[in-house]
Coordinates of C-alpha atoms and ligand atoms in Angstrom, one line a residue:
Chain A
X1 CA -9.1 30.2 1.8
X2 CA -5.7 29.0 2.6
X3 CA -4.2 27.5 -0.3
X4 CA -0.6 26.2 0.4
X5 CA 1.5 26.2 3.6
X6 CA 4.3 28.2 3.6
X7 CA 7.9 27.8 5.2
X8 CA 8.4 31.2 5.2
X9 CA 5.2 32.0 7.5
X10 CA 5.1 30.9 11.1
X11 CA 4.1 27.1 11.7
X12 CA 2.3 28.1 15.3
X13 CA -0.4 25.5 15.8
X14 CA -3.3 26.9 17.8
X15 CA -6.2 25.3 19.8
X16 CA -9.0 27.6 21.0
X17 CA -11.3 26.4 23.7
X18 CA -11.4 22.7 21.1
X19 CA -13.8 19.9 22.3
X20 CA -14.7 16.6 20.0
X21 CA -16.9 14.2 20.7
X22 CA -17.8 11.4 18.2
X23 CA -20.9 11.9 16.0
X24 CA -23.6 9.2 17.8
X25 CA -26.0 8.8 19.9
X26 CA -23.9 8.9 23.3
X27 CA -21.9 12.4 22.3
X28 CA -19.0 11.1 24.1
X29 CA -16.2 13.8 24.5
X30 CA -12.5 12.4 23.6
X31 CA -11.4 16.0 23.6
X32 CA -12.6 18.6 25.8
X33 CA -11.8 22.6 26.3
X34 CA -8.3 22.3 24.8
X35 CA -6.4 25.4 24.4
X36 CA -3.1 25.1 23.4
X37 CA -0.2 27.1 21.6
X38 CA 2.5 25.5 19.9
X39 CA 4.9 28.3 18.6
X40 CA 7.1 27.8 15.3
X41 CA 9.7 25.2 16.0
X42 CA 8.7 23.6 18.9
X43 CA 9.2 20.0 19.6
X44 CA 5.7 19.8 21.8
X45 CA 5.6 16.3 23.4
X46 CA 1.6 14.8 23.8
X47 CA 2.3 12.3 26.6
X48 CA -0.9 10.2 27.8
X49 CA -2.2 7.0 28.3
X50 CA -3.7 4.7 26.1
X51 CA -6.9 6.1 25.3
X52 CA -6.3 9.8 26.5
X53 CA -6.8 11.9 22.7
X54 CA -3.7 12.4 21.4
X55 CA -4.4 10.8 18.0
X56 CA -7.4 12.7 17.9
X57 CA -5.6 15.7 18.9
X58 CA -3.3 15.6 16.2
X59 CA -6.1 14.5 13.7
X60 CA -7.9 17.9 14.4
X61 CA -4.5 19.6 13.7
X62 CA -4.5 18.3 9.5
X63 CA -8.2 18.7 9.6
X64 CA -9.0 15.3 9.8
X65 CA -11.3 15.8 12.2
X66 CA -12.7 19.2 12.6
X67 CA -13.6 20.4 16.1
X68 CA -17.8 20.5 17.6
X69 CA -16.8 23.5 19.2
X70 CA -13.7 26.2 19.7
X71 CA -11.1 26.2 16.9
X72 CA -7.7 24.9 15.5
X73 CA -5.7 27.3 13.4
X74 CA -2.5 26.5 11.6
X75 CA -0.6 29.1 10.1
X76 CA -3.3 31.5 12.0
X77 CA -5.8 30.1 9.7
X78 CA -8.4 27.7 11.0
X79 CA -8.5 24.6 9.8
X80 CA -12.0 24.6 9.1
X81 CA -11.7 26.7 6.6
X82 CA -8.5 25.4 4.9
X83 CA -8.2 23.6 1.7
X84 CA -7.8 19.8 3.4
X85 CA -5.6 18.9 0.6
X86 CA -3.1 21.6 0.6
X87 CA -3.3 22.0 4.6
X88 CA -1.9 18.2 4.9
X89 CA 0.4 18.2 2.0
X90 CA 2.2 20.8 4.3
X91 CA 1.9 18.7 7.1
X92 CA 4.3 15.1 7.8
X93 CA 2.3 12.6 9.5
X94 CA 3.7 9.3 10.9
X95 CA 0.6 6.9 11.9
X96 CA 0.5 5.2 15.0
X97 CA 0.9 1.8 13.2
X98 CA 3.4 3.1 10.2
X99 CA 0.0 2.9 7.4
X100 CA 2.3 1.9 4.8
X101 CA 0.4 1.2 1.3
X102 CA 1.0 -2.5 1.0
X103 CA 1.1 -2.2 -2.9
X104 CA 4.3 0.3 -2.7
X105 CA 7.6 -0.7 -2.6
X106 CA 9.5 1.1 0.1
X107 CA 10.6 4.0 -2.3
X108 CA 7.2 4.1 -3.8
X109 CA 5.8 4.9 -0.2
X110 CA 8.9 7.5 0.6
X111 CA 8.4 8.8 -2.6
X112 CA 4.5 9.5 -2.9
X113 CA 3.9 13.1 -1.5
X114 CA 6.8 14.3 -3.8
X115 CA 5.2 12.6 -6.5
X116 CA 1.7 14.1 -5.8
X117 CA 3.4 17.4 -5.6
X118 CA 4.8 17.5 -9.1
X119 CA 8.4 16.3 -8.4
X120 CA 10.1 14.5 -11.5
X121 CA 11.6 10.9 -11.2
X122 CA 14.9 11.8 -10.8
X123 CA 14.5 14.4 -7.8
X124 CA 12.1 11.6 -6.3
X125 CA 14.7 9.5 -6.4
X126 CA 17.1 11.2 -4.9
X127 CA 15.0 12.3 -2.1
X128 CA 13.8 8.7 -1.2
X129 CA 17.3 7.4 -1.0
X130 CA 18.5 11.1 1.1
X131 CA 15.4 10.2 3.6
X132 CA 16.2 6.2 3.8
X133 CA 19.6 7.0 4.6
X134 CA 18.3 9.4 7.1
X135 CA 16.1 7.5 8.9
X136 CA 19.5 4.4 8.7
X137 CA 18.3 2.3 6.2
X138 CA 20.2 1.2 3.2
X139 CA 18.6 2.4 -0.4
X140 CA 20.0 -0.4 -2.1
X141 CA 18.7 -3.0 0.5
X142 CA 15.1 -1.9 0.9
X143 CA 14.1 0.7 -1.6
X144 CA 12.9 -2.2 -3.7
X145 CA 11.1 -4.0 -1.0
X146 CA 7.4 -4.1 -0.3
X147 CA 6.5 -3.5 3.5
X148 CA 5.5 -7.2 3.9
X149 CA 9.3 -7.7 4.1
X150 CA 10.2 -5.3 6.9
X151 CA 10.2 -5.8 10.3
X152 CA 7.6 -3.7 12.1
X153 CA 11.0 -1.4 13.3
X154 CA 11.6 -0.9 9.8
X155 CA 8.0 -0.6 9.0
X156 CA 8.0 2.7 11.4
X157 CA 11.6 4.0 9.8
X158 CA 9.9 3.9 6.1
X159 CA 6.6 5.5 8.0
X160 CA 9.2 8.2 9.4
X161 CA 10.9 8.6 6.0
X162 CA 7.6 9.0 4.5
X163 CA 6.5 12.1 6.7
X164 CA 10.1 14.0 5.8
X165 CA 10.3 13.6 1.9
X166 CA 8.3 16.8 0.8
X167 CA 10.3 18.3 3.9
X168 CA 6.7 19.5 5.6
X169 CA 7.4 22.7 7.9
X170 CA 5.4 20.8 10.3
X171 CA 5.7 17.3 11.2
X172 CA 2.9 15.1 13.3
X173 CA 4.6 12.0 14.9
X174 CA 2.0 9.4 16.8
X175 CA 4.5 7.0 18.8
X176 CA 7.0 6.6 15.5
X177 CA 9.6 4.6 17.7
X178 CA 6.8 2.4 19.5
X179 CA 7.5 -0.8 17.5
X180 CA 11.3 -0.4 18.5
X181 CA 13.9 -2.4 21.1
X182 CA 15.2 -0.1 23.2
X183 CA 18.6 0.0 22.1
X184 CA 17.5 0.9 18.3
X185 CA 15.3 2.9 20.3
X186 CA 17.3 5.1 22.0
X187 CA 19.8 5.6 18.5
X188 CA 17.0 6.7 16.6
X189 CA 15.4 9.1 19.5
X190 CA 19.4 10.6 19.6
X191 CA 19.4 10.8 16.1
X192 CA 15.7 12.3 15.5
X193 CA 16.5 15.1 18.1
X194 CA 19.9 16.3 16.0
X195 CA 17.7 16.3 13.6
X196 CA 15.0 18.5 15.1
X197 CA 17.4 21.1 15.9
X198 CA 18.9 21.3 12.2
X199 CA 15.8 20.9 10.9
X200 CA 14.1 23.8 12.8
X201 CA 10.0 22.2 11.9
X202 CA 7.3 23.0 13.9
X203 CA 6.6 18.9 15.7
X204 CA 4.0 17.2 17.6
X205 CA 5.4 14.3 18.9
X206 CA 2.7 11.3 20.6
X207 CA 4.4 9.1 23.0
X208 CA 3.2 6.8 26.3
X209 CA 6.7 6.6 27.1
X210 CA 7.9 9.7 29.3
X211 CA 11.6 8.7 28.8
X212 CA 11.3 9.9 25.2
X213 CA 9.2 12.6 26.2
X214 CA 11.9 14.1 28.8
X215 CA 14.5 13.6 25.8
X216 CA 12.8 14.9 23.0
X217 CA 10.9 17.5 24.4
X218 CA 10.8 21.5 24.3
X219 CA 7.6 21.3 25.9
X220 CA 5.4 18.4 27.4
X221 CA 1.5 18.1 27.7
X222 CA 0.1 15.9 29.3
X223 CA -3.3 14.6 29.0
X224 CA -5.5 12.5 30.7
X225 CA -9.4 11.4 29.5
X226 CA -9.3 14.5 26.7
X227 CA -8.1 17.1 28.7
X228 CA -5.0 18.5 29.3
X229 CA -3.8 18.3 32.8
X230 CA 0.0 19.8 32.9
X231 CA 2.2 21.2 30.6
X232 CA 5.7 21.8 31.1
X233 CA 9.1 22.6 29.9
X234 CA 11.2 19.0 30.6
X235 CA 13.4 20.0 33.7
X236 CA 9.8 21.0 35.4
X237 CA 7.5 18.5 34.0
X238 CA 9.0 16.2 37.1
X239 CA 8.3 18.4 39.5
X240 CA 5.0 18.5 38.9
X241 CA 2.5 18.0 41.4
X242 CA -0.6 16.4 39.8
X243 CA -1.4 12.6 40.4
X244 CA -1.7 12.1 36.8
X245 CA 2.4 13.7 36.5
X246 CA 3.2 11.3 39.7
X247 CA 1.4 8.0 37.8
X248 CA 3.9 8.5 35.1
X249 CA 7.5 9.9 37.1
X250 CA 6.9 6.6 39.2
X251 CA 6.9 4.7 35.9
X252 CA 10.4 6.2 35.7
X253 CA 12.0 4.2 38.6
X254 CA 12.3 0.4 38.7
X255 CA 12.5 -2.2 41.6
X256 CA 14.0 -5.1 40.4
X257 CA 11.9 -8.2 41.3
X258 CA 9.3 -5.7 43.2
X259 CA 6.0 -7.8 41.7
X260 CA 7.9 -11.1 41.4
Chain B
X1 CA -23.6 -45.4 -23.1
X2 CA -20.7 -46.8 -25.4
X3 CA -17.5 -44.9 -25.0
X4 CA -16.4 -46.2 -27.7
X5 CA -19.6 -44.9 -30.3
X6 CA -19.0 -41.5 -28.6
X7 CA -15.3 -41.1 -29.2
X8 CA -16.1 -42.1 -32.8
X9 CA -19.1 -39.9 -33.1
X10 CA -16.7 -36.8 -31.4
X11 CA -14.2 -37.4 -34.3
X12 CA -16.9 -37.4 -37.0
X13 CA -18.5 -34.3 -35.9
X14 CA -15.3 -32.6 -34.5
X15 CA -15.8 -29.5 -36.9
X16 CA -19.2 -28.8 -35.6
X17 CA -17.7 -29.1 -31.7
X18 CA -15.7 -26.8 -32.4
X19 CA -17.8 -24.3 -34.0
X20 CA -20.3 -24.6 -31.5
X21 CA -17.2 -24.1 -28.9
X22 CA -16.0 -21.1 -30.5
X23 CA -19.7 -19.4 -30.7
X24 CA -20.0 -20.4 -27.2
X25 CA -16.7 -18.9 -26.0
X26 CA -17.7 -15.7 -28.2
X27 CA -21.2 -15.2 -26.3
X28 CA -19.3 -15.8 -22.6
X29 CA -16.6 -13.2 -23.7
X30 CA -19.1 -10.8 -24.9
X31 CA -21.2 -10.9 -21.9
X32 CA -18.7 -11.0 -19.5
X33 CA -16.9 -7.8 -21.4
X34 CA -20.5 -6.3 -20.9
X35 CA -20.9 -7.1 -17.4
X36 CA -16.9 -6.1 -16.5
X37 CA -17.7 -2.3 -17.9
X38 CA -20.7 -2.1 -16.1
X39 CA -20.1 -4.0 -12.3
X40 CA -16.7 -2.4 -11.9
X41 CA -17.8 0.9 -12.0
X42 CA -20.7 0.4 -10.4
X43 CA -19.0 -0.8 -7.3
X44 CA -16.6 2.3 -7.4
X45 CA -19.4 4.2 -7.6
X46 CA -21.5 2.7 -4.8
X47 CA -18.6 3.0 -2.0
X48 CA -19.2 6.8 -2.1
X49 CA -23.2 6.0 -2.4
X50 CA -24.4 4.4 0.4
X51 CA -28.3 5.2 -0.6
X52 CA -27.3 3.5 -4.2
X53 CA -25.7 0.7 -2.5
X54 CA -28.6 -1.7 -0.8
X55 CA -30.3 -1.0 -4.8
X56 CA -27.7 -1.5 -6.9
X57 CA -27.1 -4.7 -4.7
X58 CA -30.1 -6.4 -4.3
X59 CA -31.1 -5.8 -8.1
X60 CA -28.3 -7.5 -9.0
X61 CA -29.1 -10.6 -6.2
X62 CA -33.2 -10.8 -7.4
X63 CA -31.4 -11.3 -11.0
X64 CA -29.4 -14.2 -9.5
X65 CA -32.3 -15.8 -7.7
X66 CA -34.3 -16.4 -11.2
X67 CA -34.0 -19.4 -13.0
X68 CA -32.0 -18.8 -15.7
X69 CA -34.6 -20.8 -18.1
X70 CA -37.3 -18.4 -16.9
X71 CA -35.0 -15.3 -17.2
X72 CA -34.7 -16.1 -21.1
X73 CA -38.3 -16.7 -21.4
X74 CA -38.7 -13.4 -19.3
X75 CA -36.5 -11.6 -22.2
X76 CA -38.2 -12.3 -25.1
X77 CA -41.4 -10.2 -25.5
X78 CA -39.6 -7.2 -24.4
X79 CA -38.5 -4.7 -27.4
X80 CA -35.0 -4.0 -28.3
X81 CA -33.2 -6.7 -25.9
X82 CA -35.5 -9.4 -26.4
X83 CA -36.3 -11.6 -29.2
X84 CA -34.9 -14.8 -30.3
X85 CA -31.3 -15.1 -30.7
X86 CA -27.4 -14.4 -29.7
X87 CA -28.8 -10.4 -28.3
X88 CA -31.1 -12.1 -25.8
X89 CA -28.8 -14.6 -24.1
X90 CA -26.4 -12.5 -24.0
X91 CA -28.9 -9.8 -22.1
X92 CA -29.5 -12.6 -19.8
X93 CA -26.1 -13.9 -19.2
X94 CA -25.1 -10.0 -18.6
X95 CA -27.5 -9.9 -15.7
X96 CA -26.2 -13.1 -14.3
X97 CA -22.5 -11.7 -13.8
X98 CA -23.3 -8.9 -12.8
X99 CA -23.9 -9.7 -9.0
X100 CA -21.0 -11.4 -8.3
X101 CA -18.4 -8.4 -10.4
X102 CA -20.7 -6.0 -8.6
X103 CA -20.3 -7.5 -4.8
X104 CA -16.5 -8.5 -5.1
X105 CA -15.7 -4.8 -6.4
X106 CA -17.5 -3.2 -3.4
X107 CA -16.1 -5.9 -0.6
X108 CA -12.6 -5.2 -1.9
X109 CA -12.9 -1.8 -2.3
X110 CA -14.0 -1.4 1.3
X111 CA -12.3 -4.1 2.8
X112 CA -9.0 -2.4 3.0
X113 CA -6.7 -1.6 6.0
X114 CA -8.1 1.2 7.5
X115 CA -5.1 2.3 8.9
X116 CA -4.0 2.3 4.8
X117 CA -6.7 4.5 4.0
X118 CA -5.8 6.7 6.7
X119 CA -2.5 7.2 5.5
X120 CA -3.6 8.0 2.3
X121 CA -5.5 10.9 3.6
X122 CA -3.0 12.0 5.7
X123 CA -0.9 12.6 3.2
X124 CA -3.4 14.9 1.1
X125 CA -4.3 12.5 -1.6
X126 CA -7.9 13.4 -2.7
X127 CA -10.5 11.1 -3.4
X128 CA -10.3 10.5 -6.7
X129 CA -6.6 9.5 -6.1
X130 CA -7.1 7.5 -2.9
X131 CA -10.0 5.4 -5.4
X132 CA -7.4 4.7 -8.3
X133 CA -3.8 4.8 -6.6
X134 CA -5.0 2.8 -3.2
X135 CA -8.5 1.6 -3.1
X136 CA -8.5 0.0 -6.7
X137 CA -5.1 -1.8 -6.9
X138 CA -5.6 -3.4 -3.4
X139 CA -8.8 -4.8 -4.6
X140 CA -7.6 -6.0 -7.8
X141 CA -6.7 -9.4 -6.4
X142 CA -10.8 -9.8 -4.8
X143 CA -12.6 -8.1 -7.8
X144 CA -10.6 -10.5 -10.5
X145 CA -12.1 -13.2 -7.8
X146 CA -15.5 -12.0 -9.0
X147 CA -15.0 -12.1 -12.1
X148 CA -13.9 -15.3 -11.9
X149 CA -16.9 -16.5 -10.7
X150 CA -19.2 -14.4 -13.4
X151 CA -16.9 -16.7 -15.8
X152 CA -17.5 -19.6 -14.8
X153 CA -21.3 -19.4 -14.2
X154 CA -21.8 -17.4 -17.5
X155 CA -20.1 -20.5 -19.4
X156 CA -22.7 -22.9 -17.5
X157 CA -25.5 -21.1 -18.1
X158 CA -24.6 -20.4 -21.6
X159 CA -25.5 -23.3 -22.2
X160 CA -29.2 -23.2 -22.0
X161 CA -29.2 -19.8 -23.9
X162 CA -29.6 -22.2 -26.8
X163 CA -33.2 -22.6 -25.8
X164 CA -33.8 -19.6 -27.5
X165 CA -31.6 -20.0 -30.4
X166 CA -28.7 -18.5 -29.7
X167 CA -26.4 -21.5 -30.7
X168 CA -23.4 -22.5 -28.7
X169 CA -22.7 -26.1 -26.7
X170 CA -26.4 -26.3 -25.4
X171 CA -27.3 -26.9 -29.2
X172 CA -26.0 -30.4 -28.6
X173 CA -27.4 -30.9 -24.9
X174 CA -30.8 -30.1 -26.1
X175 CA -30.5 -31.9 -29.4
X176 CA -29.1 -34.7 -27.3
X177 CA -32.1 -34.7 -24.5
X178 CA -34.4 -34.7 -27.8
X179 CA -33.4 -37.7 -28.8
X180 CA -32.2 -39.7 -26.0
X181 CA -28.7 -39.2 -27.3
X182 CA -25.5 -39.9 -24.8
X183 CA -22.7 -38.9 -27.1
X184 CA -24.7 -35.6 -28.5
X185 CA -25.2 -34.8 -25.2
X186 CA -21.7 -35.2 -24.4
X187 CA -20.7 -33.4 -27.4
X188 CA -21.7 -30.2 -25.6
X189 CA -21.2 -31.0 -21.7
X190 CA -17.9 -32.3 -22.2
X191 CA -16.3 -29.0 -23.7
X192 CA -18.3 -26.5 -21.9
X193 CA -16.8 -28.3 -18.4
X194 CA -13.2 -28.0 -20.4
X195 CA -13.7 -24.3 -20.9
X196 CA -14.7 -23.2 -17.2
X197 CA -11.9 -25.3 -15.9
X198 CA -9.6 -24.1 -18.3
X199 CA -11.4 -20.1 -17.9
X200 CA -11.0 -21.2 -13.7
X201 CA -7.2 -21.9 -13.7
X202 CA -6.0 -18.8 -16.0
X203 CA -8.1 -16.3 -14.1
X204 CA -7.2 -18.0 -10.6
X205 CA -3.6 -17.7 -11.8
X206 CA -3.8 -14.3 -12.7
X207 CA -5.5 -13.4 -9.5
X208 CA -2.6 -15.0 -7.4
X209 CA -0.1 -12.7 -9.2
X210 CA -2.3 -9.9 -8.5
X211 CA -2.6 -10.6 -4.2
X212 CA -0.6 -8.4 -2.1
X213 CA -0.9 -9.4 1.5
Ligands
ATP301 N1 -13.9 6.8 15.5 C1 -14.0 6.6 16.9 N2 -15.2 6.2 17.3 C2 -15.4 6.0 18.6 N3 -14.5 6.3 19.6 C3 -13.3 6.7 19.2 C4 -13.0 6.9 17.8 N4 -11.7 7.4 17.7 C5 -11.3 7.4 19.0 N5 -12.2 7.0 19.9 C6 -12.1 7.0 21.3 O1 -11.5 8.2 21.7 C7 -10.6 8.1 22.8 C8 -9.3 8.7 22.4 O2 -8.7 8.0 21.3 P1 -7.3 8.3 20.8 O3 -7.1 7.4 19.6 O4 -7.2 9.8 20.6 O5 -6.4 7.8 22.0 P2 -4.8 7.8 22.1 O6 -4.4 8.7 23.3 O7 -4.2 8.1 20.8 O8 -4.5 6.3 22.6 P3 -3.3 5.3 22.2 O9 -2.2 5.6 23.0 O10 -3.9 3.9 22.6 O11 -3.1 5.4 20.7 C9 -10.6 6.6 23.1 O12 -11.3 6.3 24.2 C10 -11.1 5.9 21.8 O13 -11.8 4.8 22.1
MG302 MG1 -3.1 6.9 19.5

């Protein structure tokens, strides 16, 4: 058994031949024949519509869900056979909407995976206040705060914050800018991407949006009812031929007053 | 009914009201110490048991549903918690808190965010930890509503445990029903109605401090 994720080992992400389908009566597949690689240090871009499995993909990459059939290995190990606790203390998740703990003050959420891993109060601290600052919000404002007093933006900064603090080799995103105005929006993606490249972690990165996608991208998948349809580096993802690819590219372009 | 005899008859016998408050008080607390150690845990444990769940549940309802006269009756032929006195009632009043600890433990336990609890195991906490560092303090605020409740009906039924001569305010009620007595009667509905309003505001405003939304 795998006991710890390591940043000296490769963070490749692998899916072999992986279908899901929820555990009743109707079988229904949300995921089916995925196989995918995600090399060390990849930003990998899930684009889809509502509805299309990326959660779930990334789920069955920290072993919250584990795959009816096919496998996913992390680290070349599958996560079936991981220890669930050490395979996601490795792993930064952001949830779709932030999951903060309601209880926590914003440094008490920032701060809990360092905690769980044994890191005393003072290097905590330190961390919580590094990772606030990172993610451009002011330690002295809001470390106190509880999430009741954020504005969903910041809600999804702390979420963000939160992923980063035990600096996880590999980092799960699902839409951590969704909640955003544009213009905060667009700093943050500008930011996030410097980031990426100094940061050098293996990331899965959720989004609806193919704006951020072409920005943040190494490589984009997209998916469409569990199943991956195209996957491409940016520059080509456009020129795509699927109708799936040609739904989203013509969600690019606008026509001021077309449906008024 | 002459308020003023009563008032009068309340200052004469004030030593005895207050003795029989005191033992009264002493009987809730001890019962409702009993039932705390045994609902709260029992509701953590049932979350993880579903099987345990509808029985530990519905014991604890069929308990509610007898008449609390009855359930003292019920008590004492039966060896080592029955008999007459203090151990009896307070037997009885146990299984009369219980239901309402036992359900507000497992309703706030499961009644949290899911997206929360989520979280929580996305970031590798096990279950022992999601149970104490998220599940538990989030349900504070609904399981001290329980308890609440156990308080106030313990102090109620309290009253009749002195049916079976366990002492307390009922001592007066029944004395006072014996002999067609207003201000005996008084003597022990009057501070038993004090105590669960006082015993409702302190819990209620400890269980406002305790809410997070
Ligand atoms: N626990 C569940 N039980 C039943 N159906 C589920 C469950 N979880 C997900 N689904 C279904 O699986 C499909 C994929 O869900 P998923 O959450 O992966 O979508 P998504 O691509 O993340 O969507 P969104 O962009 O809206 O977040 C959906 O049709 C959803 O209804
Ligand atoms: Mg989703």
């Amino acid at each position: 058994m795998n006991t710890k994720i390591s940043a000296a080992a490769t963070n490749r992400i692998e899916f072999r031949g992986v279908s899901f389908h929820i555990n009743d009566i109707l079988k229904r597949l949300i995921v089916s024949g995925v196989s995918l690689e995600i090399p060390h240090g990849e930003t990998l871009v899930l684009l889809g519509r509502s509805g299309s499995g990326k959660t779930t993909l990334l789920k069955l990459m920290n072993g919250m869900l584990l795959p009816t059939k096919g496998e996913v290995l992390v680290q070349d190990c599958s996560t079936s056979s991981w220890d669930p606790i050490r395979l996601r203390r490795g792993i930064g998740y952001v949830i779709q909407d932030a999951g903060l703990f309601p209880h926590f003050t914003v440094a008490e959420n920032v701060g809990l995976v360092p905690s769980l891993e044994g890191w005393d109060a003072s290097r905590t601290a330190a961390r919580v206040e590094e990772m606030l600052h990172l993610v451009g919000l002011d330690a002295r404002e809001f470390a106190h705060r509880h999430p009741r007093e954020l504005s969903g933006g910041q809600r999804q900064r702390v979420g963000v914050a939160r992923a980063l603090a035990a600096d996880p080799p590999i980092l799960l995103m699902d839409e951590p800018f969704g909640a955003l105005d544009p213009v905060t929006r667009a700093e943050l993606q500008r930011e996030f991407s410097a980031l990426v490249r100094r940061l050098g972690k293996t990331i899965v990165f959720v989004t609806h949006d193919l704006r951020e996608a072409l920005l943040l991208a190494s490589r984009i998948v997209l998916l469409e009812a569990g199943r991956i349809v195209a996957s491409a580096a940016p520059q080509e993802f456009l020129r795509l031929d699927h109708p799936e690819v040609r739904a989203f590219t013509s969600s690019l372009t606008v026509t001021p007053g077309a449906f008024a | 009914m002459n308020p003023q005899t009563t008032w009068s008859f309340f200052i004469d016998h004030r030593d005895e009201i207050v003795g029989a408050t005191l033992d009264h008080l002493t009987l809730v607390i001890i019962a409702m110490l009993i039932a705390i150690f045994i609902g709260v845990p029992l509701g953590m444990f049932i979350v993880q048991r579903p099987a345990l769940r509808a029985i530990a549940l519905g014991a604890a309802s069929i308990f509610q549903t007898i008449p609390s006269l009855a359930l003292f009756g019920f008590l004492i032929p039966i060896p080592f918690i029955g008999g007459i006195g203090k151990r009896t009632a307070i037997v009885a009043l146990v299984l009369y808190a219980l239901l309402p600890i036992l359900r507000n433990t497992y309703v706030g336990l499961t009644g949290i965010d899911p997206a929360v609890l989520e979280a929580a195991e996305a970031m590798g906490m096990t279950r022992a930890q999601i149970l104490f560092r998220v599940r538990f303090p989030l349900a504070l605020a609904v399981i001290l509503a329980g308890i609440r409740t156990a308080t106030i009906i313990t102090i109620g039924v309290a009253t009749i445990a002195a049916a079976i001569g366990a002492g307390g305010l009922g001592t007066f009620i029944f004395r006072g029903v014996a002999l067609v007595s207003d201000s005996l009667i008084l003597a022990g509905a009057i501070p038993a109605a004090l105590l669960a309003l006082l015993a409702d505001f302190l819990l209620g405003l400890l269980e406002r401090k305790l809410k997070v939304s």
